[in-house]
PDB file of C-alpha atoms in Angstrom:
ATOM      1  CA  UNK A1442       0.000   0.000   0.000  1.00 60.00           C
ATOM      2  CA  UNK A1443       1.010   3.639  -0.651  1.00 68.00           C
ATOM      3  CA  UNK A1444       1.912   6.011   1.999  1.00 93.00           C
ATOM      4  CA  UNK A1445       4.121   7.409   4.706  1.00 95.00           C
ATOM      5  CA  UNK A1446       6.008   5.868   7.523  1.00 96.00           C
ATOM      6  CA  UNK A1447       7.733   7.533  10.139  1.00 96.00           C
ATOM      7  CA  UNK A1448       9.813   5.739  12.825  1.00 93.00           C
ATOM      8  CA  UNK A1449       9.854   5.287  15.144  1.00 93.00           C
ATOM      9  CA  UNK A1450       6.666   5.921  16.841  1.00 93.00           C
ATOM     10  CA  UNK A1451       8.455   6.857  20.188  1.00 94.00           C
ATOM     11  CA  UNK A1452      12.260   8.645  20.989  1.00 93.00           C
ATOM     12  CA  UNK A1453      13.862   9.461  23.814  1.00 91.00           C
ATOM     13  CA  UNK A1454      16.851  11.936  23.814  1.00 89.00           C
ATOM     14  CA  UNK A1455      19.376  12.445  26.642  1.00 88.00           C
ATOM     15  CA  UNK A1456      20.619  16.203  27.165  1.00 83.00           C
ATOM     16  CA  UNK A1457      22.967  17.285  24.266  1.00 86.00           C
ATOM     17  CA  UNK A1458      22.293  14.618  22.064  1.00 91.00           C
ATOM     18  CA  UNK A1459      21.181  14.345  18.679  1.00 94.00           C
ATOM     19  CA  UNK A1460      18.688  12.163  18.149  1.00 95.00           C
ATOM     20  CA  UNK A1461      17.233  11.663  13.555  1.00 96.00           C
ATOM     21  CA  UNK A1462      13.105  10.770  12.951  1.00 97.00           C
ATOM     22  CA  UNK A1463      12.773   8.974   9.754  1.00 97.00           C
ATOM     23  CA  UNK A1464      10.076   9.550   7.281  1.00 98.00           C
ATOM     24  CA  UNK A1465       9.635   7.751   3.996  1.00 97.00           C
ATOM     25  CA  UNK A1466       6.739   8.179   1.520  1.00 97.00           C
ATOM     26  CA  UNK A1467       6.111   5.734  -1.283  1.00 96.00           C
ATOM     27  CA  UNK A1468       3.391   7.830  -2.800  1.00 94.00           C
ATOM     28  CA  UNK A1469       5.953   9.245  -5.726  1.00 94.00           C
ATOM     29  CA  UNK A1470       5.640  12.744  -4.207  1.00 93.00           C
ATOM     30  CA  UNK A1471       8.069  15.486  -4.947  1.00 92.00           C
ATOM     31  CA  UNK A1472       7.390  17.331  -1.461  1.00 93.00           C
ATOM     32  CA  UNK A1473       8.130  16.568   1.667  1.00 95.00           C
ATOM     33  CA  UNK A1474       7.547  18.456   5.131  1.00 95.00           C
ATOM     34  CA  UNK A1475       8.699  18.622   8.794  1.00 97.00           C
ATOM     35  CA  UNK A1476       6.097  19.671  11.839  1.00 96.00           C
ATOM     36  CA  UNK A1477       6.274  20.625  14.546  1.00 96.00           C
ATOM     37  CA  UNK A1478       3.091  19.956  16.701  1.00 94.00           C
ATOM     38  CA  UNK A1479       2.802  20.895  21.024  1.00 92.00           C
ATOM     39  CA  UNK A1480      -0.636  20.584  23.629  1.00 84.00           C
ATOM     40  CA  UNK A1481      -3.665  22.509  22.184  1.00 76.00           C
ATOM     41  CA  UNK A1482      -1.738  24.372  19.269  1.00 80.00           C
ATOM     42  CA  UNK A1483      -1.403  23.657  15.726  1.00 84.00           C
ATOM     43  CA  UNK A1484       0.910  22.281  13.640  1.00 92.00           C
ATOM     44  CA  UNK A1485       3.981  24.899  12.947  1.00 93.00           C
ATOM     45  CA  UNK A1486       5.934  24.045  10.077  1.00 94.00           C
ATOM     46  CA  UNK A1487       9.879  23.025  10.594  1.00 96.00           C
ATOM     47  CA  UNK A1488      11.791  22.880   7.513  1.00 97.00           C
ATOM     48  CA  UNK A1489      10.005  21.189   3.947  1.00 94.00           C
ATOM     49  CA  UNK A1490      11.283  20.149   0.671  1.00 94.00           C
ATOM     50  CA  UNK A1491      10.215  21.265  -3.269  1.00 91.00           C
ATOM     51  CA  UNK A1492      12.549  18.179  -4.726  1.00 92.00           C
ATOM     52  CA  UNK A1493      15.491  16.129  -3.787  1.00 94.00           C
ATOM     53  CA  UNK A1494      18.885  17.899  -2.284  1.00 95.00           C
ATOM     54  CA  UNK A1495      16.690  21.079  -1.879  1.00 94.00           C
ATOM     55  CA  UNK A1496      14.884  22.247   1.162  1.00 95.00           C
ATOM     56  CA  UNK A1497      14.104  25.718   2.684  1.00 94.00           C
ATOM     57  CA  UNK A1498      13.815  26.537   6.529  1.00 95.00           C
ATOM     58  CA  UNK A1499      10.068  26.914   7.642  1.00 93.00           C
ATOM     59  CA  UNK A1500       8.516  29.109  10.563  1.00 91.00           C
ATOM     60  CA  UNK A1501      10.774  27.143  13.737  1.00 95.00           C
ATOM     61  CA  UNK A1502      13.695  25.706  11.837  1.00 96.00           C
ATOM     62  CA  UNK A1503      16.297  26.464  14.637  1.00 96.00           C
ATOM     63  CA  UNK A1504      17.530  23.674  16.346  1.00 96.00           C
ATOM     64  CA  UNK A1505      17.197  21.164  13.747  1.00 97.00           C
ATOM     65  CA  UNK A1506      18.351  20.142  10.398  1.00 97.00           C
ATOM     66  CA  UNK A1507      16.970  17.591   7.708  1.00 98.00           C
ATOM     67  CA  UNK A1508      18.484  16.082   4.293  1.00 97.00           C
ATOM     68  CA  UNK A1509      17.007  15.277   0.957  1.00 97.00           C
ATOM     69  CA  UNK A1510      19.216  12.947  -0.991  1.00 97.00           C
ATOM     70  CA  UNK A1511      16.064  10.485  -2.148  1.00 96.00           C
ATOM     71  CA  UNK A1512      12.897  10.901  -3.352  1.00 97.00           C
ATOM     72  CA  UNK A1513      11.507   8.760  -0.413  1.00 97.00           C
ATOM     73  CA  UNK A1514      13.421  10.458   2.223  1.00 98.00           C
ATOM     74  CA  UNK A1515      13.506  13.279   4.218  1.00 98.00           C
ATOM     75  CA  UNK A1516      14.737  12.472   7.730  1.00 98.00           C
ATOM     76  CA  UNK A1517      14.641  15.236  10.788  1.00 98.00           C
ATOM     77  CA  UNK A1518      17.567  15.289  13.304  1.00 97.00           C
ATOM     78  CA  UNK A1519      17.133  17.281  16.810  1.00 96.00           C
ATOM     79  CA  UNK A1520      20.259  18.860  16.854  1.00 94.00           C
ATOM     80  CA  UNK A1521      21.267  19.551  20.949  1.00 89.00           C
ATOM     81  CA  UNK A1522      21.150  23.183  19.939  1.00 88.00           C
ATOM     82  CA  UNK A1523      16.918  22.640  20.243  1.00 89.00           C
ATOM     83  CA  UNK A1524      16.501  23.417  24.276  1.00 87.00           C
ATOM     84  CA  UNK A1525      12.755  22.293  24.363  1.00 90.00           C
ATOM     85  CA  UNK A1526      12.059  19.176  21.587  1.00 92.00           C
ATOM     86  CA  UNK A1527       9.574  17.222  23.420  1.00 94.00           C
ATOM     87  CA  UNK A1528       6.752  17.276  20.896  1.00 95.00           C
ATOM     88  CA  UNK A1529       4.929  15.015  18.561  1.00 95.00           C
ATOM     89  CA  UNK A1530       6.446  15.486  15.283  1.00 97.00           C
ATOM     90  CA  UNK A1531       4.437  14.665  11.928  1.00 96.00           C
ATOM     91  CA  UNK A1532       5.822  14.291   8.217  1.00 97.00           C
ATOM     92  CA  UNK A1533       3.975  14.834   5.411  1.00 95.00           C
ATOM     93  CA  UNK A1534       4.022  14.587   1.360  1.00 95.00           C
ATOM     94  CA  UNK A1535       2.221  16.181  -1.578  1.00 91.00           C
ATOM     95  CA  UNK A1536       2.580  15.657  -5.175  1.00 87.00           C
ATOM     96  CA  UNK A1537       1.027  17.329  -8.082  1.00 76.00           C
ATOM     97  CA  UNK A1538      -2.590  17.555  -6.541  1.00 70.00           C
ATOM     98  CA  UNK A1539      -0.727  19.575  -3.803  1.00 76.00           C
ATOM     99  CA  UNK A1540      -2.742  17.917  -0.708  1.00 86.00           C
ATOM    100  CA  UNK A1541      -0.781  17.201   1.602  1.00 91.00           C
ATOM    101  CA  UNK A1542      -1.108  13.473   3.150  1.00 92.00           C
ATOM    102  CA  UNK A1543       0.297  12.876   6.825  1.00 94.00           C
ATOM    103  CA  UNK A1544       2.362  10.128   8.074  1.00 96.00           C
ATOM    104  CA  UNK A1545       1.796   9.108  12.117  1.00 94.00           C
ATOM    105  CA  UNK A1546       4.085  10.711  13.803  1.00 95.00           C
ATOM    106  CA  UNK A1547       7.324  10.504  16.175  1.00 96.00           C
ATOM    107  CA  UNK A1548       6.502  11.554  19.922  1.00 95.00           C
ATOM    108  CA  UNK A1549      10.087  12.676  21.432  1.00 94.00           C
ATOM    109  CA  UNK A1550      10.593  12.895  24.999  1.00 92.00           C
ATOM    110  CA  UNK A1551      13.309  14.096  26.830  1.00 87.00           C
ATOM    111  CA  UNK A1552      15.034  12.297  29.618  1.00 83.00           C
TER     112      UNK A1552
ATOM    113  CA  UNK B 779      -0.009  37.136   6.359  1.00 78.00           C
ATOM    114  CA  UNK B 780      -2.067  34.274   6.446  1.00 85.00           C
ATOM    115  CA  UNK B 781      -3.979  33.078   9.309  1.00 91.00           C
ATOM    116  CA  UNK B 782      -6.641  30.642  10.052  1.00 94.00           C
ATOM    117  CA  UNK B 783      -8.718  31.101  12.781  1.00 95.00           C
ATOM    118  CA  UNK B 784     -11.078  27.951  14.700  1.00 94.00           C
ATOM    119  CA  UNK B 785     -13.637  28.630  17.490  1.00 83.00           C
ATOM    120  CA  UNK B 786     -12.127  27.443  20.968  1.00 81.00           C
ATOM    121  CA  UNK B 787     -12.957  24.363  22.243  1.00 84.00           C
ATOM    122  CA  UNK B 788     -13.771  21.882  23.432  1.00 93.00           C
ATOM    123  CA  UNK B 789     -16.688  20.927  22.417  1.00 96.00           C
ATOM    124  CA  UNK B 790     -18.685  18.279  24.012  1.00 97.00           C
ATOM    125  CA  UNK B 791     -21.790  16.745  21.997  1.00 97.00           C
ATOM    126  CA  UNK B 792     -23.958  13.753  22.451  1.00 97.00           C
ATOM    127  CA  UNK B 793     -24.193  11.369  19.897  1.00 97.00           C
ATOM    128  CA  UNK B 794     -26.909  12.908  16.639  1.00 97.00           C
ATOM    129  CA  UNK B 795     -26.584  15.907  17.713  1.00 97.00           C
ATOM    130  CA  UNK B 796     -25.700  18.944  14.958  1.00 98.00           C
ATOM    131  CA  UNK B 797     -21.955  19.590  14.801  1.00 97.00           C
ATOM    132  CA  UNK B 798     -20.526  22.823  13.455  1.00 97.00           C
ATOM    133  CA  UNK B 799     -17.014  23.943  13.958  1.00 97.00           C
ATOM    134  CA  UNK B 800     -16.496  27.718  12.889  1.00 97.00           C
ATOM    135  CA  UNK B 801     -13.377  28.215  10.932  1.00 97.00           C
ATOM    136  CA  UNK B 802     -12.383  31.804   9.520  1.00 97.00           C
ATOM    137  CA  UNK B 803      -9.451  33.271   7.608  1.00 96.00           C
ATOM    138  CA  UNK B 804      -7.164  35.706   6.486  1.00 94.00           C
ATOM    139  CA  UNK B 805      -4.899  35.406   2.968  1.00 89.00           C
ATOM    140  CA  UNK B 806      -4.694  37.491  -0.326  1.00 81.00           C
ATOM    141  CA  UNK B 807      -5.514  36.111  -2.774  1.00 80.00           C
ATOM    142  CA  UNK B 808      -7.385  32.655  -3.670  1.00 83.00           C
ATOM    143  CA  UNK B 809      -6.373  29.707  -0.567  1.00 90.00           C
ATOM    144  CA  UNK B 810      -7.138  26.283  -0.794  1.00 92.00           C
ATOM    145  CA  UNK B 811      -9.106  24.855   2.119  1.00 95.00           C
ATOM    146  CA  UNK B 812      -8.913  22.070   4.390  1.00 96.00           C
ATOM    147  CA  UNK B 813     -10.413  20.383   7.171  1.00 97.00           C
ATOM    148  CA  UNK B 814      -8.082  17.605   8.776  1.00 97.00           C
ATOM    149  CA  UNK B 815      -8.833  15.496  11.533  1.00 97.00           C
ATOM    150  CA  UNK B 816      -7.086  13.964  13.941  1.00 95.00           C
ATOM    151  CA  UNK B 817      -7.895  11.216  16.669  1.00 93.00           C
ATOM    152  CA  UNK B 818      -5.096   9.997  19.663  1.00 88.00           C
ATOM    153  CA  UNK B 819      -2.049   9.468  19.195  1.00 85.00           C
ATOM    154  CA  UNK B 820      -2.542   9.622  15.329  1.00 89.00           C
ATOM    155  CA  UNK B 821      -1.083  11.804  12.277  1.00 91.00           C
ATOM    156  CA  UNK B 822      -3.409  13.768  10.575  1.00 93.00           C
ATOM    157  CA  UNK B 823      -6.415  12.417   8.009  1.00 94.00           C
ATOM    158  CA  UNK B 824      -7.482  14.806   5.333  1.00 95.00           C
ATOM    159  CA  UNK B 825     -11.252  15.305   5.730  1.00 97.00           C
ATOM    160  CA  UNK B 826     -12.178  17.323   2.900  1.00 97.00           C
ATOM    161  CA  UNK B 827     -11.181  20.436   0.784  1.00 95.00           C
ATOM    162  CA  UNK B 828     -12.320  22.957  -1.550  1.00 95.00           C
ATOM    163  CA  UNK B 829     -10.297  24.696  -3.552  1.00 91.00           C
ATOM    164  CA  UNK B 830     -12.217  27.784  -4.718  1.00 90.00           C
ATOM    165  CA  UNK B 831     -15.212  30.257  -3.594  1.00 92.00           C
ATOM    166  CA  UNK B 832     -18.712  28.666  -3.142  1.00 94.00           C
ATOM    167  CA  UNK B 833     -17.254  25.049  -3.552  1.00 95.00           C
ATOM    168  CA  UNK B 834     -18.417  22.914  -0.674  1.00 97.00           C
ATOM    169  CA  UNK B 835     -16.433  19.456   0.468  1.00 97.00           C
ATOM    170  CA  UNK B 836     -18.087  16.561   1.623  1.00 97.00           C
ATOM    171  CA  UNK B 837     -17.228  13.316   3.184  1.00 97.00           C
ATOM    172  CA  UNK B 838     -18.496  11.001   5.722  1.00 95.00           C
ATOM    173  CA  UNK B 839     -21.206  13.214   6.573  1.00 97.00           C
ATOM    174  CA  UNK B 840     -18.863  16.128   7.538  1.00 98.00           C
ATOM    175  CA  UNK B 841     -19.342  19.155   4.767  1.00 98.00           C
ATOM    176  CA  UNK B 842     -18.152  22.920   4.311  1.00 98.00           C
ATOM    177  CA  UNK B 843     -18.890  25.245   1.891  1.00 97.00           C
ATOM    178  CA  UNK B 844     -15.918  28.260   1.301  1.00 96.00           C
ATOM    179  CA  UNK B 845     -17.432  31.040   1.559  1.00 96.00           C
ATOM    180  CA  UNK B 846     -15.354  34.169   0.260  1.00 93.00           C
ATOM    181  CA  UNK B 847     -17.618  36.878   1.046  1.00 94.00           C
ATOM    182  CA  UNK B 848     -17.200  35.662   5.010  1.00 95.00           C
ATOM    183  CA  UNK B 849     -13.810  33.809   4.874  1.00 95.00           C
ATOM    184  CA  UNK B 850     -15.014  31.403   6.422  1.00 97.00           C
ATOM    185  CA  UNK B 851     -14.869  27.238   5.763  1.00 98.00           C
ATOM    186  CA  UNK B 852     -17.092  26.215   8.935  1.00 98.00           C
ATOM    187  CA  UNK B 853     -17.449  22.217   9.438  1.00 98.00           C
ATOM    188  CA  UNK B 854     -20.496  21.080   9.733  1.00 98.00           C
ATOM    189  CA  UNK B 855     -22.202  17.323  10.145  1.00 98.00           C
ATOM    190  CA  UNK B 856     -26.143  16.912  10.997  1.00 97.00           C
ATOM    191  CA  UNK B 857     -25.846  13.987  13.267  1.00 96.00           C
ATOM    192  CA  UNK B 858     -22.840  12.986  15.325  1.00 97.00           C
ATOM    193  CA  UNK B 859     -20.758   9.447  16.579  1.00 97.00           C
ATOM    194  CA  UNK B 860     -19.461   8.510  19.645  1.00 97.00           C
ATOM    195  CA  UNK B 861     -16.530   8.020  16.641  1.00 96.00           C
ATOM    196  CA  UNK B 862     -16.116  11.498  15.296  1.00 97.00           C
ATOM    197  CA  UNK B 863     -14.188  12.469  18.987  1.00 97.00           C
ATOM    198  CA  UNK B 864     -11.207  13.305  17.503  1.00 96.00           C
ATOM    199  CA  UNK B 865      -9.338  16.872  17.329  1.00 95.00           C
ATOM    200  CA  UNK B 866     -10.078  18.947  13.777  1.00 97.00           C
ATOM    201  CA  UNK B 867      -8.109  21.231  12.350  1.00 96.00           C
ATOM    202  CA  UNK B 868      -9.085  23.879   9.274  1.00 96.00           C
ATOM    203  CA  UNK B 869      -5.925  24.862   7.038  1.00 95.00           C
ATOM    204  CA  UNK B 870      -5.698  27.054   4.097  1.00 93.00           C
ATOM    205  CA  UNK B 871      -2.633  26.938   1.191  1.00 89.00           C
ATOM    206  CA  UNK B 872      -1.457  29.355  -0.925  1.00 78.00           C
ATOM    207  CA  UNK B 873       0.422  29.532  -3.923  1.00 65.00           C
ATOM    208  CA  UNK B 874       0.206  27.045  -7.392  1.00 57.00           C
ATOM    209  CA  UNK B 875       3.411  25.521  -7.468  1.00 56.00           C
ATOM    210  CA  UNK B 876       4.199  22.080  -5.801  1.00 49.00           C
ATOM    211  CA  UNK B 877       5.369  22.208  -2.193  1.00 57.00           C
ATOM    212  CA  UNK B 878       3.050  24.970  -1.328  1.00 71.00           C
ATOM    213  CA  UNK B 879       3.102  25.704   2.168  1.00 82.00           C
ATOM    214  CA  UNK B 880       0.222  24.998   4.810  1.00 89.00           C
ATOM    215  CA  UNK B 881      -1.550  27.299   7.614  1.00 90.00           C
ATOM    216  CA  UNK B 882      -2.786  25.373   9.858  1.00 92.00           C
ATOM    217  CA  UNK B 883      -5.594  26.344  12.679  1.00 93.00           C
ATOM    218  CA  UNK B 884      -5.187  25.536  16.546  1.00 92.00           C
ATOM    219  CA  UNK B 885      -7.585  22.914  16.625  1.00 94.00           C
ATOM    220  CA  UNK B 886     -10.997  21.905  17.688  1.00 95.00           C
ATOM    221  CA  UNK B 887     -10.881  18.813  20.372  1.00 95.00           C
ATOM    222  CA  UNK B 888     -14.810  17.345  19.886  1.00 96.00           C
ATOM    223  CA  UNK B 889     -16.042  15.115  22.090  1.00 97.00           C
ATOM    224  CA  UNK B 890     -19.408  12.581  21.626  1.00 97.00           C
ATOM    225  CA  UNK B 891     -20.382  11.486  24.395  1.00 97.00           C
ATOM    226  CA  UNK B 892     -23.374   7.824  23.834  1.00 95.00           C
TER     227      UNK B 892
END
């Protein structure tokens, strides 16, 4: 079946570590996204990607950093320099109908 | 810049009762609009769109019509399940070209209660 996967579904991150969520999309889409999502707020967008080894900071890029070298691909690492990362963090895709479909999420908790 | 604006909840229903879920915005120009939902510990589930002024979305008994004149892309469903509690969110996009960027609302927790 087509569609995203993100892994894994739970992360834990001691203090100045860097810790990388995976997302891959099988759905043949050229973009990719990074979100950021907290208690009773929206989502707030991290850092997406038009095509591959291109990608363009979003509202609350600092603190983390992401790669596009596939298609398929567009992992997230929480770089130590991001003081509060607990969150549930969602990846998405779109392709030439430009909705964007959601993959189910990372929850990252600090220890 | 843009903005999308959803009434506070939450709200708490019983089951068949009328659901609507105000959603307004603010963008130049012509947005796409979306209503996603979410239930626990889930990603996000497109509900429905519409894509340009008097269009209305529809699916699984949820529907919204955008309305320009108001800005507004309210959700609405005539009869409620214990399985609609969930947490909705309205979004709007702009621009044509792929990778268009989304604006998302804070979210609408709705509860159904048998």
């Amino acid at each position: 079946d087509g569609g995203i996967t993100q892994s894994p579904k739970y992360l834990f991150r001691k203090e100045g570590q860097n810790v990388t969520l995976s997302c891959e999309q099988n759905l043949n889409h050229d973009a990719m996204y990074w979100y950021r999502q907290d208690p009773g707020q929206g989502l707030r967008l991290i850092y997406y990607s038009q095509i591959v080894n291109d990608f363009q900071k979003g509202d609350i890029a600092e603190g983390y950093s992401v790669s596009r070298e596939k298609k398929e691909s567009f992992p997230l690492t929480v770089t130590s320099a991001q003081k509060n990362p607990t969150a549930f963090y969602l990846c998405a895709s779109s392709g030439a109908q430009e909705t964007q479909y959601f993959g189910p999420g990372t929850r990252l908790l600090v220890l | 810049g843009n903005s999308v604006t959803q009434m506070e909840g939450p709200v708490t229903l019983s089951e068949e009762a009328f659901l609507t879920i105000n959603c307004t915005y603010t963008a130049t120009g012509y947005p796409s609009l979306f209503w996603y939902v979410q239930y626990p510990g889930e990603g996000l589930q497109l509900l429905l769109k519409a894509t340009k002024a008097d269009d209305k979305g529809s699916n699984k008994g949820f529907e919204a019509t955008y309305r320009k004149e108001t800005t507004s892309f309210h959700l609405e469903k005539g009869s409620v399940q214990v399985s609609d509690s969930a947490v909705y969110f309205c979004a709007l996009r702009r621009g044509e070209t792929s990778g268009s960027r989304l604006t998302f609302g804070e979210g609408t927790q709705l509860t159904v209660n048998p």
